Amino acid sequence: MKTITLVLSFWGLLFFEECNAQKVDTAFAKEKIEYKRYLAEVGKSNAAYAAEKFNITISKAFVDASKVFPDPELEMGWNDHGQRRMNMGYGFVTSVNWTLELGGKRRSRIDLAKNEALLSEFLLEDYFRNLRADATLAFLEAIQKRLLLEVQHNSYAQMKKISDSDSIRYHLGDLSEVDAKQSNLEAGVLLNEVFSAEAEFKNSLTQLSLLMGKDMSDTLMYPLGKLENFYRDFSLKDLILEAQNKRADLKAALQSNRVSQSMLKLAKANRALDLGLSLGMEYDAYNRNYIAPTPSRSTINVGVAIPIKFSNNRTGDLRAAQYRLLQSQQEYRQIELVIQSEVVQAYHTYLARQKQVKQFNLGLLRESKVILEGKIYSYKRGESSLLEVLNAQRTHNDVQKDYYDTLYSYAAALVELERTVGIWDIDF
């Protein structure tokens, strides 16, 4: 009877573990995508980037608006002397008024609008520089999460085989009940880690769909590629020079200085006098008053209005424009220094990650696998304990995770370095 109970428990345990294994969702709806196509979709369909593009069309609209001349004013009036009994008559007056801008105001407005439009283009270029790097990092992270999921799944599958074998050995009396339960418990713990890794992997896929502007309710993007081919040979001096020539945010800072100069020019132009020009006609109807009758008459008026600009005694707007120009010059200098610092830091980080990858390539991964296989073989022959197998399994898992983390960090370091420099040759 005891033997029958043990057999039933054994098969029940196998069924329970098989059900758990089936819960690992590896067949979810997905669409495989390569990096080139993914990056093209990001540039084409990313909603935030599309919104940023409107800044270009808006700035161009402001350029058109800056070319507009002041609108003329049409003035019309009618008068009645109010003496019907005396037959004093009536009259009307009409005139066209227009402001003639002097001091180059219109030219200064157009110059400012064009410089602001060019600034918008540099800012959009810089936005895409960061979007491209962030999208690439998300793609690399999804590949990393996929590899880590494979590590966890393989570890669970291996421990599951050991657990099944231990259950048989326990049934045959070759293994203690405690060891059989221990191996089964370890398999369950690893299965939970598989579920956690699976969730992280799917979450990374949703980020890809978000960046591509895709609906993620039915199908997730599945990245193709490996965390390899990220070796580059750089010269730090050349990288700094390249960054100073190509960084879009540095171009934007220089253009911002030009915008400040245009604002100062416009502030000076606004202090010039504007002339008010008018052309009008006045008509008085026939006056039938019996005391002093007068014939109808028409009068044409031409006038010039000259404002008395007491406001020019206040120079706040002019001084504000001058300070903005000085501020933009300091900001440009600061961005130059920040870019140099970013390039130097990214370069040293990239070299460090490169050394770490070489360290793994010297045999750490292979040695940990050999040790694990040896421990499993010895355990099956009864020459080593389950604890030794578990320690070897954990060490091998840690080495694999560290390896994939290091590969990801190496690739990410290259992405960050090229982001800071403003160059791009990433492809995998």
PDB file of C-alpha atoms in Angstrom, residues 273-385:
ATOM      1  CA  LEU A 273       9.238 106.498 -34.937  1.00  0.00           C
ATOM      2  CA  ASP A 274       6.359 105.288 -37.089  1.00  0.00           C
ATOM      3  CA  LEU A 275       4.469 107.703 -39.322  1.00  0.00           C
ATOM      4  CA  GLY A 276       0.713 107.726 -39.549  1.00  0.00           C
ATOM      5  CA  LEU A 277      -0.452 108.537 -43.075  1.00  0.00           C
ATOM      6  CA  SER A 278      -4.029 109.508 -43.876  1.00  0.00           C
ATOM      7  CA  LEU A 279      -5.985 110.330 -47.004  1.00  0.00           C
ATOM      8  CA  GLY A 280      -9.601 111.456 -46.703  1.00  0.00           C
ATOM      9  CA  MET A 281     -12.508 113.290 -48.246  1.00  0.00           C
ATOM     10  CA  GLU A 282     -15.209 115.426 -46.616  1.00  0.00           C
ATOM     11  CA  TYR A 283     -18.506 116.334 -48.250  1.00  0.00           C
ATOM     12  CA  ASP A 284     -21.074 118.893 -47.077  1.00  0.00           C
ATOM     13  CA  ALA A 285     -24.470 118.942 -48.769  1.00  0.00           C
ATOM     14  CA  TYR A 286     -26.249 122.060 -50.093  1.00  0.00           C
ATOM     15  CA  ASN A 287     -27.297 124.415 -47.266  1.00  0.00           C
ATOM     16  CA  ARG A 288     -30.734 125.869 -47.996  1.00  0.00           C
ATOM     17  CA  ASN A 289     -30.815 128.192 -44.984  1.00  0.00           C
ATOM     18  CA  TYR A 290     -32.503 131.451 -46.135  1.00  0.00           C
ATOM     19  CA  ILE A 291     -30.168 133.612 -44.064  1.00  0.00           C
ATOM     20  CA  ALA A 292     -26.857 132.209 -45.323  1.00  0.00           C
ATOM     21  CA  PRO A 293     -27.404 129.642 -48.028  1.00  0.00           C
ATOM     22  CA  THR A 294     -24.203 127.783 -49.171  1.00  0.00           C
ATOM     23  CA  PRO A 295     -23.580 125.410 -52.010  1.00  0.00           C
ATOM     24  CA  SER A 296     -22.423 121.824 -51.480  1.00  0.00           C
ATOM     25  CA  ARG A 297     -18.677 121.282 -51.230  1.00  0.00           C
ATOM     26  CA  SER A 298     -16.105 118.464 -51.183  1.00  0.00           C
ATOM     27  CA  THR A 299     -12.753 118.576 -49.404  1.00  0.00           C
ATOM     28  CA  ILE A 300      -9.782 116.236 -49.792  1.00  0.00           C
ATOM     29  CA  ASN A 301      -7.458 115.861 -46.774  1.00  0.00           C
ATOM     30  CA  VAL A 302      -3.923 114.441 -46.669  1.00  0.00           C
ATOM     31  CA  GLY A 303      -2.215 114.152 -43.306  1.00  0.00           C
ATOM     32  CA  VAL A 304       0.842 112.828 -41.504  1.00  0.00           C
ATOM     33  CA  ALA A 305       0.802 111.835 -37.805  1.00  0.00           C
ATOM     34  CA  ILE A 306       4.098 111.851 -35.935  1.00  0.00           C
ATOM     35  CA  PRO A 307       4.048 110.117 -32.520  1.00  0.00           C
ATOM     36  CA  ILE A 308       5.858 111.659 -29.593  1.00  0.00           C
ATOM     37  CA  LYS A 309       7.631 108.632 -28.113  1.00  0.00           C
ATOM     38  CA  PHE A 310       8.043 109.374 -24.428  1.00  0.00           C
ATOM     39  CA  SER A 311       8.278 105.579 -24.016  1.00  0.00           C
ATOM     40  CA  ASN A 312      11.816 105.665 -25.443  1.00  0.00           C
ATOM     41  CA  ASN A 313      12.926 107.084 -22.121  1.00  0.00           C
ATOM     42  CA  ARG A 314      12.295 103.608 -20.740  1.00  0.00           C
ATOM     43  CA  THR A 315      14.991 101.176 -21.933  1.00  0.00           C
ATOM     44  CA  GLY A 316      13.841  98.018 -20.159  1.00  0.00           C
ATOM     45  CA  ASP A 317      13.009  96.079 -23.333  1.00  0.00           C
ATOM     46  CA  LEU A 318      16.339  97.052 -24.899  1.00  0.00           C
ATOM     47  CA  ARG A 319      18.349  96.065 -21.841  1.00  0.00           C
ATOM     48  CA  ALA A 320      16.424  92.764 -21.574  1.00  0.00           C
ATOM     49  CA  ALA A 321      17.361  91.921 -25.191  1.00  0.00           C
ATOM     50  CA  GLN A 322      21.001  92.775 -24.482  1.00  0.00           C
ATOM     51  CA  TYR A 323      21.052  90.530 -21.402  1.00  0.00           C
ATOM     52  CA  ARG A 324      19.436  87.674 -23.365  1.00  0.00           C
ATOM     53  CA  LEU A 325      22.242  87.959 -25.906  1.00  0.00           C
ATOM     54  CA  LEU A 326      24.880  87.757 -23.160  1.00  0.00           C
ATOM     55  CA  GLN A 327      23.012  84.845 -21.604  1.00  0.00           C
ATOM     56  CA  SER A 328      22.895  82.888 -24.875  1.00  0.00           C
ATOM     57  CA  GLN A 329      26.642  83.388 -25.323  1.00  0.00           C
ATOM     58  CA  GLN A 330      27.343  81.905 -21.891  1.00  0.00           C
ATOM     59  CA  GLU A 331      24.925  79.045 -22.540  1.00  0.00           C
ATOM     60  CA  TYR A 332      26.755  78.212 -25.759  1.00  0.00           C
ATOM     61  CA  ARG A 333      30.068  78.103 -23.918  1.00  0.00           C
ATOM     62  CA  GLN A 334      28.553  75.887 -21.214  1.00  0.00           C
ATOM     63  CA  ILE A 335      27.125  73.439 -23.768  1.00  0.00           C
ATOM     64  CA  GLU A 336      30.556  73.203 -25.395  1.00  0.00           C
ATOM     65  CA  LEU A 337      32.083  72.181 -22.074  1.00  0.00           C
ATOM     66  CA  VAL A 338      29.227  69.778 -21.271  1.00  0.00           C
ATOM     67  CA  ILE A 339      29.626  68.068 -24.633  1.00  0.00           C
ATOM     68  CA  GLN A 340      33.354  67.601 -24.065  1.00  0.00           C
ATOM     69  CA  SER A 341      32.638  66.131 -20.637  1.00  0.00           C
ATOM     70  CA  GLU A 342      29.936  63.805 -21.981  1.00  0.00           C
ATOM     71  CA  VAL A 343      32.177  62.534 -24.779  1.00  0.00           C
ATOM     72  CA  VAL A 344      35.102  61.856 -22.437  1.00  0.00           C
ATOM     73  CA  GLN A 345      32.899  60.015 -19.926  1.00  0.00           C
ATOM     74  CA  ALA A 346      31.109  57.979 -22.608  1.00  0.00           C
ATOM     75  CA  TYR A 347      34.450  57.076 -24.194  1.00  0.00           C
ATOM     76  CA  HIS A 348      35.932  55.771 -20.937  1.00  0.00           C
ATOM     77  CA  THR A 349      32.736  53.856 -20.151  1.00  0.00           C
ATOM     78  CA  TYR A 350      32.850  52.224 -23.569  1.00  0.00           C
ATOM     79  CA  LEU A 351      36.480  51.131 -23.081  1.00  0.00           C
ATOM     80  CA  ALA A 352      35.640  49.684 -19.653  1.00  0.00           C
ATOM     81  CA  ARG A 353      32.716  47.661 -21.044  1.00  0.00           C
ATOM     82  CA  GLN A 354      34.965  46.443 -23.833  1.00  0.00           C
ATOM     83  CA  LYS A 355      37.438  45.058 -21.280  1.00  0.00           C
ATOM     84  CA  GLN A 356      34.624  43.341 -19.381  1.00  0.00           C
ATOM     85  CA  VAL A 357      33.427  41.556 -22.513  1.00  0.00           C
ATOM     86  CA  LYS A 358      36.970  40.376 -23.235  1.00  0.00           C
ATOM     87  CA  GLN A 359      37.162  39.002 -19.710  1.00  0.00           C
ATOM     88  CA  PHE A 360      34.101  36.831 -20.320  1.00  0.00           C
ATOM     89  CA  ASN A 361      35.475  35.720 -23.668  1.00  0.00           C
ATOM     90  CA  LEU A 362      38.551  34.352 -21.905  1.00  0.00           C
ATOM     91  CA  GLY A 363      36.515  31.372 -20.684  1.00  0.00           C
ATOM     92  CA  LEU A 364      34.388  32.311 -17.658  1.00  0.00           C
ATOM     93  CA  LEU A 365      31.169  31.221 -19.334  1.00  0.00           C
ATOM     94  CA  ARG A 366      32.611  27.962 -20.629  1.00  0.00           C
ATOM     95  CA  GLU A 367      34.192  27.061 -17.302  1.00  0.00           C
ATOM     96  CA  SER A 368      30.996  27.599 -15.326  1.00  0.00           C
ATOM     97  CA  LYS A 369      29.111  25.338 -17.739  1.00  0.00           C
ATOM     98  CA  VAL A 370      31.743  22.589 -17.486  1.00  0.00           C
ATOM     99  CA  ILE A 371      31.618  22.761 -13.682  1.00  0.00           C
ATOM    100  CA  LEU A 372      27.812  22.501 -13.658  1.00  0.00           C
ATOM    101  CA  GLU A 373      27.763  19.516 -16.016  1.00  0.00           C
ATOM    102  CA  GLY A 374      30.407  17.808 -13.889  1.00  0.00           C
ATOM    103  CA  LYS A 375      28.428  18.370 -10.684  1.00  0.00           C
ATOM    104  CA  ILE A 376      25.232  17.014 -12.261  1.00  0.00           C
ATOM    105  CA  TYR A 377      27.067  13.926 -13.489  1.00  0.00           C
ATOM    106  CA  SER A 378      28.606  13.338 -10.055  1.00  0.00           C
ATOM    107  CA  TYR A 379      25.228  13.855  -8.362  1.00  0.00           C
ATOM    108  CA  LYS A 380      23.553  11.254 -10.557  1.00  0.00           C
ATOM    109  CA  ARG A 381      26.318   8.787  -9.597  1.00  0.00           C
ATOM    110  CA  GLY A 382      25.854   9.655  -5.929  1.00  0.00           C
ATOM    111  CA  GLU A 383      29.306  11.200  -5.623  1.00  0.00           C
ATOM    112  CA  SER A 384      28.178  14.747  -4.782  1.00  0.00           C
ATOM    113  CA  SER A 385      25.309  16.363  -2.903  1.00  0.00           C
TER     114      SER A 385
END
